[in-house]
Backbone as a chain_set.jsonl record, in Angstrom:
{"seq": "MGKLKGVIIAVILVALVGGFYFYVSNVGKDDDGVVVSAVQDVLLRNLDNDYPATPRELIRYYSDITKCLYNEKYTDDQLEQMADKMLALYDDELAENNPRDQYIANLKNDVKEFSDKNYTIISYTTSSSTDVEEYTHEGRKCASLYCTYSIKTGADYVSSKQVFVLRKESGSGHWKILGFDIINE", "coords": {"N": [[0.798, -1.25, 0.02], [1.962, 1.271, 0.779], [3.881, 1.49, -1.394], [2.218, 1.949, -3.602], [0.905, 4.445, -2.749], [3.236, 6.086, -3.073], [3.657, 5.915, -5.677], [1.299, 7.113, -6.599], [1.434, 9.705, -5.544], [3.615, 10.652, -7.039], [2.841, 10.397, -9.808], [0.834, 12.462, -9.575], [2.445, 14.677, -8.997], [4.208, 14.846, -11.121], [2.149, 15.278, -13.234], [1.121, 17.949, -12.337], [3.7, 19.417, -12.655], [3.982, 19.104, -15.258], [1.591, 20.18, -16.239], [1.806, 22.901, -15.171], [4.151, 23.685, -16.787], [3.182, 23.603, -19.303], [1.312, 25.677, -19.071], [2.915, 28.145, -18.561], [4.335, 28.063, -20.825], [2.618, 28.933, -22.667], [1.495, 31.122, -22.07], [0.257, 34.363, -22.875], [0.298, 33.872, -25.566], [-1.29, 34.304, -28.713], [-4.193, 32.445, -29.473], [-4.712, 31.588, -32.166], [-2.257, 32.203, -33.179], [-1.838, 34.578, -34.646], [-0.135, 37.243, -35.947], [0.085, 40.891, -35.3], [0.244, 43.566, -37.224], [2.24, 46.683, -37.186], [0.736, 48.752, -38.516], [-1.816, 47.795, -38.17], [-2.102, 47.588, -35.362], [-2.058, 50.379, -34.478], [-4.297, 51.004, -35.693], [-6.276, 49.429, -34.392], [-6.719, 50.563, -31.971], [-9.197, 51.931, -30.031], [-10.377, 54.865, -29.782], [-12.501, 56.028, -28.502], [-12.733, 54.528, -26.074], [-10.261, 54.215, -25.284], [-8.558, 56.566, -25.138], [-5.686, 58.535, -25.295], [-4.086, 59.343, -22.14], [-2.538, 61.264, -21.003], [-0.37, 64.166, -21.904], [2.042, 63.235, -22.932], [1.423, 60.567, -23.706], [-0.167, 61.057, -25.614], [1.404, 62.193, -27.524], [3.026, 60.097, -28.015], [1.312, 58.252, -29.24], [0.363, 59.538, -31.402], [3.168, 59.858, -32.797], [3.439, 56.994, -33.086], [1.585, 56.499, -35.13], [2.563, 58.22, -37.122], [4.971, 56.856, -37.661], [4.163, 54.501, -38.619], [2.83, 55.564, -41.01], [5.027, 56.548, -42.456], [6.913, 54.571, -42.732], [5.746, 51.872, -43.051], [4.172, 49.278, -44.96], [0.934, 49.941, -46.466], [-2.653, 49.755, -47.281], [-4.598, 52.052, -49.315], [-6.925, 52.494, -48.063], [-6.383, 52.045, -45.38], [-4.344, 53.968, -44.937], [-6.159, 56.034, -45.073], [-7.775, 55.612, -42.849], [-5.748, 56.007, -40.774], [-5.101, 58.524, -41.237], [-7.558, 59.603, -40.333], [-7.543, 58.819, -37.587], [-5.336, 60.387, -36.805], [-6.481, 63.076, -37.203], [-8.405, 62.869, -35.175], [-7.008, 63.332, -33.081], [-6.448, 65.884, -33.022], [-6.853, 69.315, -32.059], [-10.045, 71.096, -32.155], [-9.805, 73.636, -33.635], [-7.327, 73.172, -35.156], [-8.124, 70.84, -36.612], [-10.229, 71.996, -38.06], [-8.702, 73.525, -39.823], [-7.743, 71.739, -41.468], [-9.174, 70.255, -43.71], [-10.54, 67.008, -44.313], [-10.345, 65.566, -46.878], [-8.37, 67.152, -48.216], [-6.395, 67.087, -46.195], [-5.71, 64.299, -46.514], [-4.812, 64.133, -48.961], [-2.492, 65.749, -48.815], [-1.04, 64.445, -46.92], [-0.563, 62.064, -48.28], [1.31, 62.981, -50.44], [3.308, 63.991, -48.706], [4.3, 61.604, -47.603], [4.942, 60.284, -50.02], [6.971, 62.009, -50.888], [8.928, 61.681, -48.635], [9.508, 59.138, -48.888], [10.547, 58.898, -51.574], [12.994, 60.158, -50.935], [14.271, 58.232, -49.507], [13.997, 57.963, -46.732], [13.85, 56.949, -43.394], [11.971, 56.625, -40.339], [13.505, 55.836, -37.483], [13.209, 55.932, -34.901], [11.631, 57.561, -31.923], [11.617, 59.901, -29.424], [9.914, 61.276, -26.78], [9.654, 64.263, -24.59], [10.349, 63.951, -21.369], [8.373, 63.378, -18.406], [8.687, 65.297, -16.574], [9.452, 67.293, -17.953], [7.219, 68.27, -19.432], [5.479, 71.315, -20.211], [3.046, 72.632, -18.523], [0.35, 74.976, -18.765], [-1.943, 77.782, -18.481], [-3.853, 79.401, -20.828], [-5.593, 81.884, -22.024], [-7.67, 81.048, -20.291], [-7.964, 78.462, -20.785], [-6.595, 74.966, -20.245], [-3.282, 74.269, -21.196], [-0.465, 72.521, -22.74], [3.035, 72.053, -23.546], [5.415, 70.166, -25.402], [8.398, 68.231, -26.468], [9.336, 66.323, -29.218], [11.412, 64.055, -30.408], [12.552, 62.844, -33.428], [14.443, 60.154, -34.797], [15.956, 59.76, -37.826], [16.897, 57.829, -40.507], [18.776, 58.198, -43.238], [19.668, 56.867, -45.888], [22.984, 55.842, -45.447], [23.318, 57.564, -43.404], [22.281, 59.186, -40.224], [19.903, 61.317, -39.005], [18.356, 63.83, -36.966], [15.201, 65.162, -36.058], [13.652, 67.567, -34.415], [10.595, 68.217, -32.92], [8.27, 70.597, -31.646], [5.289, 70.385, -29.812], [2.263, 71.75, -29.218], [-0.254, 71.607, -27.014], [-3.913, 71.405, -26.237], [-6.221, 71.169, -23.563], [-9.513, 69.718, -23.884], [-12.484, 71.175, -22.86], [-14.962, 69.899, -22.472], [-14.51, 66.919, -22.802], [-12.226, 66.614, -21.564], [-9.885, 65.698, -22.627], [-6.607, 65.643, -23.882], [-5.653, 67.523, -26.834], [-4.027, 67.949, -30.053], [-2.94, 71.125, -30.703], [-1.14, 72.541, -32.355], [2.021, 72.12, -33.988], [5.579, 72.309, -34.527], [8.605, 72.123, -36.509], [11.706, 72.145, -35.097], [14.35, 71.945, -35.87], [15.834, 70.903, -38.865]], "CA": [[0.045, 0.031, -0.071], [2.878, 2.386, 0.688], [4.496, 1.842, -2.806], [1.081, 2.41, -4.393], [0.567, 5.751, -2.336], [4.068, 6.871, -3.503], [3.418, 6.183, -7.289], [0.125, 7.958, -7.085], [1.955, 10.928, -5.452], [4.638, 10.856, -8.108], [2.101, 10.767, -10.897], [0.198, 13.785, -9.424], [3.668, 15.651, -9.079], [4.523, 14.841, -12.716], [0.954, 16.027, -14.023], [1.19, 19.177, -12.046], [4.641, 20.082, -13.126], [3.674, 19.35, -16.658], [0.53, 21.382, -16.389], [2.439, 24.145, -15.101], [5.143, 23.995, -17.714], [2.29, 24.003, -20.525], [0.522, 27.02, -18.915], [3.895, 29.157, -18.555], [4.865, 28.189, -21.974], [1.526, 29.395, -23.511], [0.868, 32.486, -21.431], [0.575, 35.646, -23.68], [0.41, 33.577, -26.963], [-2.649, 34.324, -29.261], [-4.466, 31.137, -29.847], [-4.46, 31.48, -33.635], [-0.848, 32.603, -33.659], [-1.916, 35.861, -35.414], [0.635, 38.433, -35.591], [-0.63, 41.992, -35.694], [1.302, 44.617, -37.932], [2.269, 47.959, -36.752], [-0.392, 49.48, -38.832], [-3.075, 47.218, -37.581], [-1.981, 47.819, -34.003], [-2.489, 51.608, -34.261], [-5.892, 51.123, -36.02], [-7.07, 48.828, -33.518], [-6.97, 51.438, -30.813], [-10.407, 52.579, -29.926], [-10.097, 56.27, -29.002], [-13.597, 56.356, -27.588], [-12.64, 53.864, -24.755], [-8.668, 54.103, -24.861], [-7.918, 57.914, -25.449], [-4.304, 58.885, -24.413], [-4.467, 60.258, -20.916], [-1.512, 62.345, -20.798], [0.181, 64.82, -23.229], [3.17, 62.217, -23.417], [0.741, 59.347, -24.216], [-0.917, 61.381, -26.924], [2.351, 62.249, -28.674], [3.481, 58.708, -28.493], [0.173, 57.542, -30.15], [0.703, 60.249, -32.661], [4.215, 59.326, -33.467], [3.394, 55.66, -33.544], [0.895, 56.633, -36.4], [3.519, 58.722, -37.994], [6.078, 55.826, -37.912], [3.559, 53.66, -39.657], [2.709, 56.123, -42.24], [6.275, 56.826, -43.269], [7.641, 53.45, -42.764], [5.084, 50.664, -43.277], [3.136, 49.332, -46.246], [-0.412, 49.547, -46.153], [-3.57, 50.005, -48.335], [-5.339, 53.302, -49.283], [-7.925, 52.426, -46.953], [-5.714, 52.005, -44.097], [-3.833, 55.414, -44.948], [-7.283, 57.054, -44.672], [-8.015, 55.295, -41.316], [-4.594, 56.464, -39.907], [-5.477, 60.037, -41.196], [-8.831, 59.721, -39.447], [-7.07, 58.708, -36.228], [-4.65, 61.593, -36.529], [-7.39, 64.077, -37.038], [-9.166, 62.714, -34.074], [-6.099, 63.899, -32.026], [-6.214, 67.317, -33.227], [-7.791, 70.243, -31.385], [-11.015, 71.648, -33.212], [-9.221, 74.604, -34.479], [-6.411, 72.612, -36.139], [-8.857, 70.008, -37.522], [-11.09, 72.921, -39.099], [-7.821, 74.185, -40.816], [-7.307, 70.785, -42.292], [-10.35, 69.416, -44.199], [-10.149, 65.705, -44.341], [-9.829, 65.165, -48.136], [-7.321, 67.768, -48.331], [-5.502, 66.476, -45.298], [-5.283, 62.861, -46.809], [-3.917, 64.415, -50.243], [-1.208, 66.358, -48.341], [-0.391, 63.401, -46.244], [-0.042, 61.15, -49.385], [2.209, 63.681, -51.099], [4.368, 63.986, -47.773], [4.745, 60.279, -47.54], [5.789, 59.904, -51.045], [8.276, 62.681, -50.67], [9.621, 61.068, -47.731], [9.793, 57.586, -49.505], [11.551, 59.193, -52.385], [14.356, 60.472, -50.463], [14.721, 57.092, -48.853], [14.097, 58.156, -45.404], [13.024, 55.983, -42.506], [12.043, 56.958, -39.035], [14.004, 54.786, -36.694], [12.644, 55.884, -33.406], [11.4, 58.704, -31.603], [11.674, 60.164, -27.883], [9.34, 62.452, -26.125], [9.89, 64.787, -23.314], [9.87, 63.396, -19.892], [7.126, 63.787, -17.799], [8.79, 66.458, -15.788], [9.705, 68.311, -19.022], [6.074, 68.614, -20.098], [5.259, 72.16, -19.596], [1.621, 72.992, -18.425], [0.112, 76.345, -18.42], [-3.137, 78.306, -18.845], [-3.801, 80.433, -21.96], [-7.097, 82.42, -22.338], [-8.648, 80.302, -19.719], [-7.826, 76.864, -21.231], [-5.373, 74.345, -19.878], [-2.468, 73.894, -22.331], [0.858, 71.973, -22.578], [3.853, 71.957, -24.641], [6.446, 69.185, -25.033], [9.068, 68.026, -27.575], [9.428, 64.805, -29.674], [12.753, 64.052, -31.263], [12.555, 61.63, -34.351], [15.728, 59.616, -35.293], [15.774, 59.487, -39.079], [17.983, 57.318, -41.249], [18.789, 58.776, -44.692], [20.943, 55.992, -46.711], [23.757, 55.343, -44.409], [23.374, 58.635, -42.259], [21.185, 59.409, -39.251], [19.739, 62.856, -38.585], [17.326, 63.774, -35.846], [14.404, 66.074, -36.142], [12.825, 67.845, -33.358], [9.382, 69.117, -33.015], [7.618, 71.043, -30.515], [3.857, 70.259, -29.919], [1.311, 72.48, -28.333], [-1.556, 70.766, -26.861], [-4.948, 71.999, -25.322], [-7.303, 70.269, -22.999], [-10.842, 70.137, -24.015], [-13.268, 71.282, -21.673], [-15.892, 68.907, -22.278], [-14.102, 65.455, -22.351], [-10.89, 66.693, -20.662], [-8.874, 65.106, -23.514], [-5.635, 66.613, -24.544], [-5.682, 67.533, -28.283], [-2.862, 68.568, -30.621], [-3.382, 72.562, -31.216], [-0.195, 72.821, -33.219], [3.279, 71.666, -33.976], [6.357, 73.043, -35.485], [9.989, 71.516, -36.488], [12.551, 73.211, -34.461], [15.554, 71.873, -36.669], [15.78, 69.861, -39.872]], "C": [[0.78, 1.159, 0.057], [3.54, 2.829, -0.684], [3.41, 2.596, -3.608], [0.759, 4.043, -4.138], [1.734, 6.747, -3.057], [4.014, 7.095, -5.086], [2.262, 7.003, -7.512], [0.657, 9.491, -6.823], [2.826, 11.441, -6.447], [3.987, 11.134, -9.341], [1.507, 12.125, -10.896], [1.339, 14.859, -9.636], [3.812, 15.912, -10.523], [3.39, 15.672, -13.55], [1.022, 17.47, -13.526], [2.385, 20.076, -12.453], [4.504, 20.205, -14.669], [2.536, 20.205, -17.206], [1.105, 22.659, -16.314], [3.383, 24.789, -16.125], [4.226, 24.478, -19.029], [1.84, 25.463, -20.313], [1.612, 28.222, -18.957], [4.346, 29.206, -20.064], [3.891, 28.841, -23.044], [0.968, 30.755, -23.085], [1.198, 33.621, -22.555], [0.641, 35.2, -25.2], [-1.137, 33.614, -27.371], [-2.944, 32.765, -29.685], [-4.52, 30.891, -31.348], [-3.138, 31.786, -33.986], [-0.773, 33.753, -34.661], [-1.066, 36.837, -34.845], [0.077, 39.915, -36.163], [0.523, 42.964, -36.11], [1.148, 45.81, -37.177], [1.079, 48.894, -37.022], [-1.719, 49.044, -38.214], [-3.099, 47.478, -36.097], [-2.532, 49.235, -33.799], [-3.822, 51.772, -34.669], [-6.667, 50.402, -35.26], [-7.466, 49.483, -32.328], [-8.286, 52.225, -30.918], [-10.376, 53.804, -29.229], [-11.219, 56.762, -28.205], [-13.396, 55.786, -26.224], [-11.093, 53.922, -24.313], [-8.09, 55.489, -25.39], [-6.606, 58.04, -24.584], [-4.658, 59.781, -23.304], [-3.695, 61.465, -20.492], [-0.917, 63.038, -22.066], [1.329, 63.916, -23.825], [2.532, 61.037, -24.204], [0.239, 59.749, -25.679], [0.299, 61.686, -28.145], [3.143, 61.089, -28.882], [2.578, 57.943, -29.489], [0.475, 58.17, -31.498], [1.843, 59.945, -33.453], [4.265, 57.8, -33.827], [2.655, 55.638, -34.833], [1.872, 57.124, -37.465], [4.52, 57.821, -38.534], [5.438, 54.919, -39.057], [3.354, 54.261, -41.048], [3.944, 56.294, -43.181], [7.256, 55.634, -43.39], [7.091, 52.096, -43.4], [4.469, 50.665, -44.645], [1.951, 49.164, -45.938], [-1.283, 50.083, -47.508], [-3.905, 51.563, -48.229], [-6.262, 53.606, -48.195], [-7.437, 52.724, -45.641], [-4.931, 53.393, -43.901], [-4.856, 56.311, -44.42], [-7.71, 56.934, -43.091], [-6.986, 55.954, -40.335], [-4.932, 57.924, -40.029], [-6.388, 60.358, -40.34], [-8.27, 59.845, -37.757], [-6.205, 59.908, -35.908], [-5.36, 62.861, -36.394], [-8.265, 64.045, -35.846], [-8.274, 63.172, -32.841], [-5.926, 65.198, -32.159], [-7.35, 68.139, -32.57], [-8.973, 70.78, -32.667], [-10.471, 72.45, -34.084], [-8.34, 74.0, -35.599], [-7.189, 71.751, -37.144], [-9.648, 70.773, -38.649], [-10.194, 73.468, -40.244], [-7.273, 73.14, -41.833], [-8.372, 69.782, -42.618], [-9.749, 67.997, -44.487], [-9.614, 65.393, -45.709], [-8.588, 65.959, -48.651], [-6.07, 67.4, -47.539], [-4.877, 65.226, -45.794], [-4.553, 63.313, -48.091], [-2.624, 64.85, -49.845], [-0.277, 65.307, -47.752], [0.173, 62.325, -47.333], [1.137, 61.739, -50.185], [3.536, 63.814, -50.007], [4.996, 62.795, -47.653], [5.487, 59.893, -48.776], [7.132, 60.653, -51.242], [9.259, 62.042, -49.775], [10.26, 59.681, -48.221], [10.839, 57.949, -50.582], [12.825, 59.519, -52.212], [14.85, 59.302, -49.618], [15.044, 57.31, -47.42], [13.337, 57.244, -44.658], [13.236, 56.498, -41.001], [12.373, 55.706, -38.289], [13.45, 54.758, -35.448], [12.345, 57.274, -33.055], [11.302, 58.758, -29.973], [11.044, 61.453, -27.595], [9.765, 63.065, -24.94], [9.494, 63.998, -22.127], [8.848, 63.906, -19.339], [7.273, 65.169, -17.064], [9.137, 67.583, -16.778], [8.462, 68.831, -19.802], [5.612, 69.987, -19.399], [3.726, 72.727, -19.851], [1.369, 74.315, -18.029], [-1.25, 76.717, -18.752], [-3.089, 79.486, -19.73], [-5.221, 80.63, -22.327], [-8.04, 81.521, -21.648], [-8.65, 78.952, -19.847], [-6.517, 76.274, -20.793], [-4.586, 73.914, -21.074], [-1.178, 73.313, -21.862], [1.651, 71.952, -23.828], [5.097, 70.799, -24.34], [7.158, 68.987, -26.442], [9.117, 66.548, -27.875], [10.544, 65.045, -30.658], [12.601, 62.833, -32.155], [13.922, 61.345, -35.011], [15.293, 59.144, -36.807], [16.997, 58.996, -39.91], [17.648, 57.68, -42.719], [19.956, 58.089, -45.32], [21.755, 55.555, -45.494], [23.886, 56.408, -43.284], [22.151, 58.63, -41.466], [21.117, 60.835, -38.877], [18.633, 62.729, -37.685], [16.606, 65.188, -36.311], [13.437, 66.35, -34.976], [11.822, 68.698, -33.513], [8.793, 69.505, -31.724], [5.998, 70.952, -30.641], [3.272, 71.099, -28.774], [0.072, 71.72, -28.19], [-2.62, 71.672, -26.115], [-5.978, 71.008, -24.903], [-8.583, 70.682, -23.518], [-11.596, 70.222, -22.873], [-14.352, 70.399, -21.357], [-15.424, 67.566, -21.857], [-12.852, 65.231, -21.587], [-9.763, 65.839, -21.362], [-7.971, 66.082, -24.013], [-5.783, 66.418, -26.022], [-4.429, 68.512, -28.835], [-3.364, 70.107, -31.3], [-2.323, 72.931, -32.365], [1.091, 72.269, -33.16], [4.266, 72.314, -34.987], [7.862, 72.248, -35.493], [10.876, 72.671, -35.942], [13.993, 73.183, -35.356], [15.288, 70.844, -37.79], [17.026, 69.348, -40.25]], "O": [[0.345, 2.153, -0.524], [3.73, 3.981, -1.076], [3.628, 3.665, -4.179], [0.434, 4.8, -5.053], [1.458, 7.855, -3.517], [4.256, 8.16, -5.654], [2.183, 7.608, -8.58], [0.425, 10.389, -7.632], [2.793, 12.642, -6.713], [4.444, 12.052, -10.022], [1.565, 12.877, -11.869], [1.155, 15.82, -10.383], [3.581, 16.998, -11.054], [3.669, 16.55, -14.367], [0.972, 18.294, -14.439], [2.224, 21.288, -12.598], [4.844, 21.22, -15.276], [2.507, 20.782, -18.293], [0.972, 23.479, -17.222], [3.474, 25.997, -16.347], [4.471, 25.501, -19.669], [1.955, 26.325, -21.185], [1.198, 29.297, -19.392], [4.705, 30.284, -20.537], [4.306, 29.225, -24.138], [0.102, 31.367, -23.711], [2.325, 33.716, -23.042], [0.992, 36.024, -26.044], [-2.046, 33.148, -26.683], [-2.082, 32.015, -30.142], [-4.31, 29.719, -31.661], [-2.839, 31.63, -35.169], [0.193, 33.893, -35.411], [-1.102, 37.251, -33.687], [-0.308, 40.043, -37.325], [1.551, 43.12, -35.45], [0.107, 46.039, -36.561], [0.524, 49.609, -36.187], [-2.571, 49.838, -37.816], [-4.216, 47.586, -35.592], [-3.447, 49.356, -32.985], [-4.53, 52.601, -34.098], [-7.87, 50.646, -35.355], [-8.429, 49.082, -31.674], [-8.446, 53.075, -31.794], [-10.347, 53.752, -28.0], [-11.104, 57.676, -27.388], [-13.809, 56.415, -25.25], [-10.744, 53.706, -23.153], [-7.092, 55.425, -26.106], [-6.516, 57.703, -23.404], [-5.369, 60.778, -23.429], [-4.095, 62.412, -19.815], [-0.992, 62.488, -23.165], [1.531, 63.862, -25.038], [3.058, 60.595, -25.225], [0.228, 59.009, -26.662], [0.16, 61.473, -29.35], [3.906, 61.033, -29.847], [2.989, 57.178, -30.362], [0.772, 57.532, -32.509], [1.705, 59.761, -34.663], [5.003, 57.379, -34.717], [3.021, 54.812, -35.669], [1.997, 56.543, -38.543], [4.921, 57.932, -39.692], [5.981, 54.645, -40.127], [3.628, 53.647, -42.079], [3.895, 56.202, -44.407], [8.28, 55.714, -44.069], [7.776, 51.356, -44.106], [4.266, 51.658, -45.343], [1.692, 48.27, -45.132], [-0.8, 50.647, -48.49], [-3.567, 52.24, -47.259], [-6.369, 54.662, -47.57], [-7.976, 53.531, -44.884], [-4.892, 53.901, -42.78], [-4.644, 57.164, -43.559], [-7.919, 57.867, -42.314], [-7.338, 56.384, -39.237], [-5.053, 58.573, -38.99], [-6.206, 61.3, -39.57], [-8.541, 60.737, -36.954], [-6.321, 60.433, -34.8], [-4.965, 63.701, -35.585], [-8.844, 65.071, -35.49], [-8.777, 63.358, -31.734], [-5.18, 65.734, -31.341], [-8.523, 67.771, -32.523], [-8.711, 70.812, -33.869], [-10.542, 72.167, -35.28], [-8.547, 74.253, -36.786], [-6.988, 71.869, -38.353], [-9.75, 70.396, -39.817], [-10.637, 73.808, -41.341], [-6.56, 73.432, -42.793], [-8.517, 68.715, -42.021], [-8.582, 67.869, -44.858], [-8.462, 64.963, -45.77], [-7.836, 65.426, -49.468], [-4.939, 67.384, -48.025], [-3.683, 65.011, -45.584], [-3.492, 62.708, -48.247], [-1.64, 64.407, -50.438], [0.932, 65.236, -47.975], [1.284, 61.815, -47.19], [1.963, 60.927, -50.603], [4.681, 63.743, -50.452], [6.225, 62.8, -47.587], [6.537, 59.256, -48.688], [8.167, 60.124, -51.646], [10.408, 61.878, -50.185], [11.385, 59.286, -47.915], [11.933, 57.386, -50.547], [13.712, 59.298, -53.036], [15.909, 59.475, -49.015], [16.108, 56.955, -46.914], [12.301, 56.753, -45.106], [14.337, 56.743, -40.509], [11.701, 54.68, -38.392], [13.201, 53.689, -34.89], [12.749, 58.17, -33.797], [10.951, 57.772, -29.326], [11.464, 62.529, -28.02], [10.322, 62.3, -24.152], [8.388, 63.474, -21.996], [8.378, 64.948, -19.797], [6.367, 65.991, -16.927], [9.098, 68.751, -16.393], [8.582, 69.681, -20.684], [5.363, 69.964, -18.194], [3.266, 73.135, -20.917], [1.998, 74.842, -17.111], [-1.83, 75.852, -19.408], [-2.391, 80.463, -19.459], [-5.932, 79.761, -22.831], [-9.089, 81.188, -22.2], [-9.302, 78.257, -19.068], [-5.464, 76.9, -20.91], [-5.146, 73.236, -21.935], [-0.782, 73.548, -20.721], [1.151, 71.858, -24.949], [5.599, 70.624, -23.23], [6.656, 69.466, -27.459], [8.977, 65.676, -27.017], [10.618, 65.949, -31.49], [12.519, 61.752, -31.573], [14.475, 62.203, -35.698], [14.424, 58.29, -36.981], [18.008, 59.693, -39.988], [16.562, 57.517, -43.276], [21.078, 58.596, -45.317], [21.199, 54.934, -44.589], [24.54, 56.125, -42.28], [21.101, 58.157, -41.9], [22.097, 61.474, -38.493], [17.999, 61.678, -37.594], [17.224, 66.129, -36.809], [12.579, 65.546, -34.613], [11.947, 69.772, -34.101], [8.842, 68.729, -30.77], [5.483, 71.484, -31.624], [3.718, 71.126, -27.627], [-0.55, 71.261, -29.147], [-2.222, 72.615, -25.43], [-6.509, 70.189, -25.654], [-8.826, 71.884, -23.625], [-11.426, 69.44, -21.937], [-14.679, 70.135, -20.199], [-15.787, 67.059, -20.796], [-12.443, 64.176, -21.1], [-8.839, 65.352, -20.712], [-8.332, 67.158, -24.49], [-6.013, 65.295, -26.473], [-3.977, 69.507, -28.27], [-4.085, 70.157, -32.296], [-2.725, 73.636, -33.29], [1.338, 71.841, -32.032], [3.902, 72.773, -36.069], [8.23, 71.769, -34.421], [10.787, 73.855, -36.266], [14.658, 74.205, -35.524], [14.485, 69.941, -37.554], [17.096, 68.459, -41.099]]}, "num_chains": 1, "name": "protein.A"}
């Protein structure tokens, strides 16, 4: 009886160790093994439920879309969807100055020009949380921060620094891009 008890305990332990190994080796894996592209990843974000909460998060998401536009392959429909995501990040004033059809046409031209010059955005870095300057302008909460893009041009690397000015919407409380400018080229 003692040997049978030992065998049963050993079988249970082997089953537990095997089950634990199976669980650990499959945690985080998609059941279908589907890999989501960078373009699909930015398009899957639902801004109604998952809007960037801080100025830094907003510029990170904007920069992720920018990297996709200038680096990845995508369809015309996906380009339009990414343009819509970018327009959704713009303050009403900036969006009004960029009618959708004209914005998409300008974006296509910019992407083509970037591609023709054989440029690639390698990475970007936003201001740290402590370097985001928040202030009040005309009774509205605003913020400014920098984002530096590292760009590969053939065998060379250059950086492009942009300053972003954001304004907080009074209704939703979301940060929106009011404007941006290239500091160096």
